[in-house]
Amino acid sequence: LSILATALKPSQGTAQILGEHPWKLSKSSLKLLRSKIGLVHQAPPIPPRQRVITAILAGRLGQWPLWKSILSLVYPVDIAGPQSCLERLELTDKLFDRCDCLSGGQLQRVGVARVMYQEPQLILADEPVSAMDPVLSDQTIGVLIEEAHKRKATLVASLHAVDIALRWFPRIVGIRDGQVAFDLPSSEVSESILRE
């Protein structure tokens, strides 16, 4: 995920992301590419004292001009957009709450809302529902997949919850000891393959 997010350069081989070779791009072109990639973290890197609306607006910082980015830190330049994202994740009442007042699962949903607000072409999700109960996990993954389909974006998720992966994703890549153990349609992933 770090390579796909262009945060880590591969030590060997090459990576082409959204049709680009990131490490051959100019700084401005790399910034533009990164604005098209959304990353949902397991533990979202959100400053504790930040308000939820500001955390969500940060999803567009790479796309906005500098003056708008600075203004959004002082006064929300958009309220309806973040509110709409939170509504889909059943968190509307938390729009102006401070992030340090939220539970781990609520923070993860704020991270998902930020990526939804960003509207990236590539959505990367690193254990995006690990702090949520099964019902909320299922609902949140459903919203992420719906968002990806709606905008024809690619969604790549790292999940330890095999049941969620099998239920929602058409393709499953199993990793064991840093190596690809299998790469199959979800309908072909059996219990014996998972045990191995």
Tab-separated table of C-alpha atoms in Angstrom:
chain	number	residue	atom	x	y	z
A	1	LEU	CA	0.000	0.000	0.000
A	2	SER	CA	2.895	2.371	0.698
A	3	ILE	CA	4.219	1.825	-2.823
A	4	LEU	CA	0.759	2.328	-4.348
A	5	ALA	CA	0.403	5.518	-2.273
A	6	THR	CA	3.805	6.668	-3.647
A	7	ALA	CA	5.161	6.964	-0.095
A	8	LEU	CA	7.714	4.205	-0.669
A	9	LYS	CA	9.814	3.590	-3.756
A	10	PRO	CA	10.184	-0.086	-4.692
A	11	SER	CA	13.677	-1.427	-3.996
A	12	GLN	CA	13.442	-3.501	-7.160
A	13	GLY	CA	11.156	-3.703	-10.146
A	14	THR	CA	8.859	-0.902	-11.258
A	15	ALA	CA	5.439	0.376	-10.288
A	16	GLN	CA	3.022	2.159	-12.560
A	17	ILE	CA	0.220	3.932	-10.709
A	18	LEU	CA	-2.756	5.413	-12.554
A	19	GLY	CA	-0.727	5.193	-15.749
A	20	GLU	CA	2.264	7.071	-14.307
A	21	HIS	CA	5.755	6.109	-13.137
A	22	PRO	CA	5.752	8.158	-9.886
A	23	TRP	CA	9.496	8.262	-9.320
A	24	LYS	CA	10.136	9.687	-12.783
A	25	LEU	CA	7.711	12.604	-12.328
A	26	SER	CA	8.475	16.229	-11.491
A	27	LYS	CA	7.465	17.453	-8.025
A	28	SER	CA	4.345	19.157	-9.342
A	29	SER	CA	3.286	16.113	-11.388
A	30	LEU	CA	3.884	13.832	-8.400
A	31	LYS	CA	1.752	16.150	-6.239
A	32	LEU	CA	-1.031	15.949	-8.835
A	33	LEU	CA	-0.801	12.140	-8.916
A	34	ARG	CA	-0.919	11.950	-5.112
A	35	SER	CA	-4.074	14.088	-5.085
A	36	LYS	CA	-5.735	11.264	-7.064
A	37	ILE	CA	-4.829	8.644	-4.446
A	38	GLY	CA	-6.805	8.349	-1.208
A	39	LEU	CA	-5.471	6.351	1.745
A	40	VAL	CA	-7.694	5.190	4.593
A	41	HIS	CA	-5.392	4.413	7.534
A	42	GLN	CA	-6.046	1.876	10.281
A	43	ALA	CA	-5.290	4.646	12.779
A	44	PRO	CA	-6.010	7.875	10.868
A	45	PRO	CA	-3.243	10.487	11.299
A	46	ILE	CA	-5.620	13.174	12.519
A	47	PRO	CA	-4.474	15.793	15.043
A	48	PRO	CA	-6.446	15.126	18.272
A	49	ARG	CA	-7.659	18.713	18.764
A	50	GLN	CA	-8.808	19.069	15.167
A	51	ARG	CA	-12.521	19.252	14.441
A	52	VAL	CA	-14.077	16.471	12.378
A	53	ILE	CA	-15.082	18.888	9.587
A	54	THR	CA	-11.491	20.153	9.282
A	55	ALA	CA	-10.173	16.569	9.165
A	56	ILE	CA	-12.546	15.773	6.300
A	57	LEU	CA	-11.795	18.997	4.399
A	58	ALA	CA	-8.103	17.977	4.523
A	59	GLY	CA	-8.981	15.401	1.865
A	60	ARG	CA	-8.992	18.164	-0.733
A	61	LEU	CA	-5.841	20.025	0.369
A	62	GLY	CA	-3.796	18.548	-2.496
A	63	GLN	CA	-6.385	19.758	-5.008
A	64	TRP	CA	-7.127	23.243	-3.703
A	65	PRO	CA	-5.018	26.384	-4.214
A	66	LEU	CA	-2.915	27.403	-1.198
A	67	TRP	CA	-5.233	30.269	-0.160
A	68	LYS	CA	-8.256	27.940	-0.007
A	69	SER	CA	-6.314	25.319	1.970
A	70	ILE	CA	-5.255	27.910	4.556
A	71	LEU	CA	-8.749	29.385	4.736
A	72	SER	CA	-10.251	25.921	5.338
A	73	LEU	CA	-8.088	25.581	8.473
A	74	VAL	CA	-9.558	28.807	9.876
A	75	TYR	CA	-13.148	28.549	8.679
A	76	PRO	CA	-14.797	25.584	6.886
A	77	VAL	CA	-15.030	26.463	3.193
A	78	ASP	CA	-17.554	23.662	2.653
A	79	ILE	CA	-19.986	22.224	5.185
A	80	ALA	CA	-22.461	20.352	2.969
A	81	GLY	CA	-19.812	18.077	1.385
A	82	PRO	CA	-18.328	16.707	4.641
A	83	GLN	CA	-21.819	16.493	6.150
A	84	SER	CA	-22.998	14.360	3.234
A	85	CYS	CA	-20.019	11.988	3.630
A	86	LEU	CA	-20.662	11.641	7.367
A	87	GLU	CA	-24.358	11.031	6.751
A	88	ARG	CA	-23.555	7.969	4.629
A	89	LEU	CA	-21.417	6.664	7.526
A	90	GLU	CA	-24.043	7.467	10.196
A	91	LEU	CA	-21.840	10.100	11.887
A	92	THR	CA	-23.657	13.323	10.962
A	93	ASP	CA	-23.930	14.492	14.573
A	94	LYS	CA	-20.114	14.532	14.953
A	95	LEU	CA	-19.404	17.162	12.248
A	96	PHE	CA	-18.119	19.842	14.637
A	97	ASP	CA	-16.795	17.546	17.410
A	98	ARG	CA	-13.113	17.428	18.256
A	99	CYS	CA	-11.402	14.261	17.035
A	100	ASP	CA	-9.998	13.448	20.491
A	101	CYS	CA	-13.610	12.988	21.692
A	102	LEU	CA	-14.288	10.171	19.206
A	103	SER	CA	-13.933	6.410	19.626
A	104	GLY	CA	-11.474	4.434	17.484
A	105	GLY	CA	-14.256	3.246	15.178
A	106	GLN	CA	-15.617	6.779	14.797
A	107	LEU	CA	-12.129	8.051	13.921
A	108	GLN	CA	-11.801	5.338	11.288
A	109	ARG	CA	-15.118	6.447	9.764
A	110	VAL	CA	-13.860	10.065	9.730
A	111	GLY	CA	-10.825	8.751	7.802
A	112	VAL	CA	-13.178	7.046	5.338
A	113	ALA	CA	-15.239	10.253	5.030
A	114	ARG	CA	-12.058	12.240	4.281
A	115	VAL	CA	-11.198	9.904	1.394
A	116	MET	CA	-14.781	10.008	0.112
A	117	TYR	CA	-14.621	13.818	0.164
A	118	GLN	CA	-11.286	13.727	-1.675
A	119	GLU	CA	-12.866	11.742	-4.546
A	120	PRO	CA	-9.657	9.930	-5.562
A	121	GLN	CA	-9.268	7.625	-8.558
A	122	LEU	CA	-7.428	5.073	-6.409
A	123	ILE	CA	-8.666	4.249	-2.889
A	124	LEU	CA	-6.270	2.375	-0.623
A	125	ALA	CA	-7.624	1.061	2.663
A	126	ASP	CA	-5.336	-0.335	5.356
A	127	GLU	CA	-7.465	-2.252	7.887
A	128	PRO	CA	-10.126	0.488	7.640
A	129	VAL	CA	-12.630	-1.246	9.959
A	130	SER	CA	-10.418	-2.912	12.583
A	131	ALA	CA	-11.847	-0.794	15.453
A	132	MET	CA	-15.503	-1.352	14.492
A	133	ASP	CA	-18.044	-3.983	15.475
A	134	PRO	CA	-19.068	-6.498	12.756
A	135	VAL	CA	-22.254	-4.657	11.717
A	136	LEU	CA	-20.516	-1.285	11.409
A	137	SER	CA	-17.534	-2.906	9.647
A	138	ASP	CA	-19.833	-4.445	7.071
A	139	GLN	CA	-21.727	-1.188	6.550
A	140	THR	CA	-18.525	0.881	6.196
A	141	ILE	CA	-16.946	-1.496	3.668
A	142	GLY	CA	-20.221	-1.376	1.744
A	143	VAL	CA	-20.072	2.436	1.638
A	144	LEU	CA	-16.429	2.356	0.441
A	145	ILE	CA	-17.269	-0.104	-2.335
A	146	GLU	CA	-20.351	1.903	-3.331
A	147	GLU	CA	-18.180	5.036	-3.491
A	148	ALA	CA	-15.593	3.282	-5.681
A	149	HIS	CA	-18.284	1.969	-8.061
A	150	LYS	CA	-20.039	5.332	-8.242
A	151	ARG	CA	-16.886	7.099	-9.405
A	152	LYS	CA	-15.286	4.158	-11.259
A	153	ALA	CA	-12.353	4.271	-8.829
A	154	THR	CA	-10.113	1.338	-7.965
A	155	LEU	CA	-10.329	0.110	-4.359
A	156	VAL	CA	-7.532	-1.944	-2.789
A	157	ALA	CA	-8.036	-3.003	0.829
A	158	SER	CA	-5.811	-4.802	3.292
A	159	LEU	CA	-8.045	-6.797	5.637
A	160	HIS	CA	-7.466	-9.442	8.285
A	161	ALA	CA	-11.225	-10.032	8.495
A	162	VAL	CA	-11.414	-12.788	5.879
A	163	ASP	CA	-15.213	-13.052	6.116
A	164	ILE	CA	-15.605	-9.375	5.144
A	165	ALA	CA	-13.093	-9.731	2.305
A	166	LEU	CA	-14.885	-12.801	0.908
A	167	ARG	CA	-18.325	-11.206	1.222
A	168	TRP	CA	-17.509	-7.882	-0.443
A	169	PHE	CA	-14.538	-8.261	-2.803
A	170	PRO	CA	-14.503	-10.108	-6.139
A	171	ARG	CA	-10.744	-10.759	-6.015
A	172	ILE	CA	-8.724	-11.917	-3.023
A	173	VAL	CA	-4.933	-11.889	-2.806
A	174	GLY	CA	-3.676	-13.931	0.145
A	175	ILE	CA	-0.330	-12.885	1.614
A	176	ARG	CA	1.800	-15.171	3.811
A	177	ASP	CA	5.256	-14.206	5.106
A	178	GLY	CA	5.399	-11.262	2.703
A	179	GLN	CA	4.751	-13.434	-0.360
A	180	VAL	CA	1.632	-13.912	-2.494
A	181	ALA	CA	0.123	-17.242	-1.391
A	182	PHE	CA	-2.825	-17.056	-3.795
A	183	ASP	CA	-4.607	-14.613	-6.117
A	184	LEU	CA	-8.127	-15.864	-6.843
A	185	PRO	CA	-11.718	-14.825	-7.417
A	186	SER	CA	-13.427	-14.850	-4.014
A	187	SER	CA	-15.716	-17.694	-5.147
A	188	GLU	CA	-12.645	-19.952	-5.516
A	189	VAL	CA	-11.142	-19.259	-2.065
A	190	SER	CA	-11.866	-22.389	-0.035
A	191	GLU	CA	-11.373	-23.215	3.629
A	192	SER	CA	-8.464	-25.494	2.744
A	193	ILE	CA	-6.701	-22.703	0.822
A	194	LEU	CA	-7.184	-20.387	3.809
A	195	ARG	CA	-5.850	-23.028	6.251
A	196	GLU	CA	-2.749	-23.508	4.096
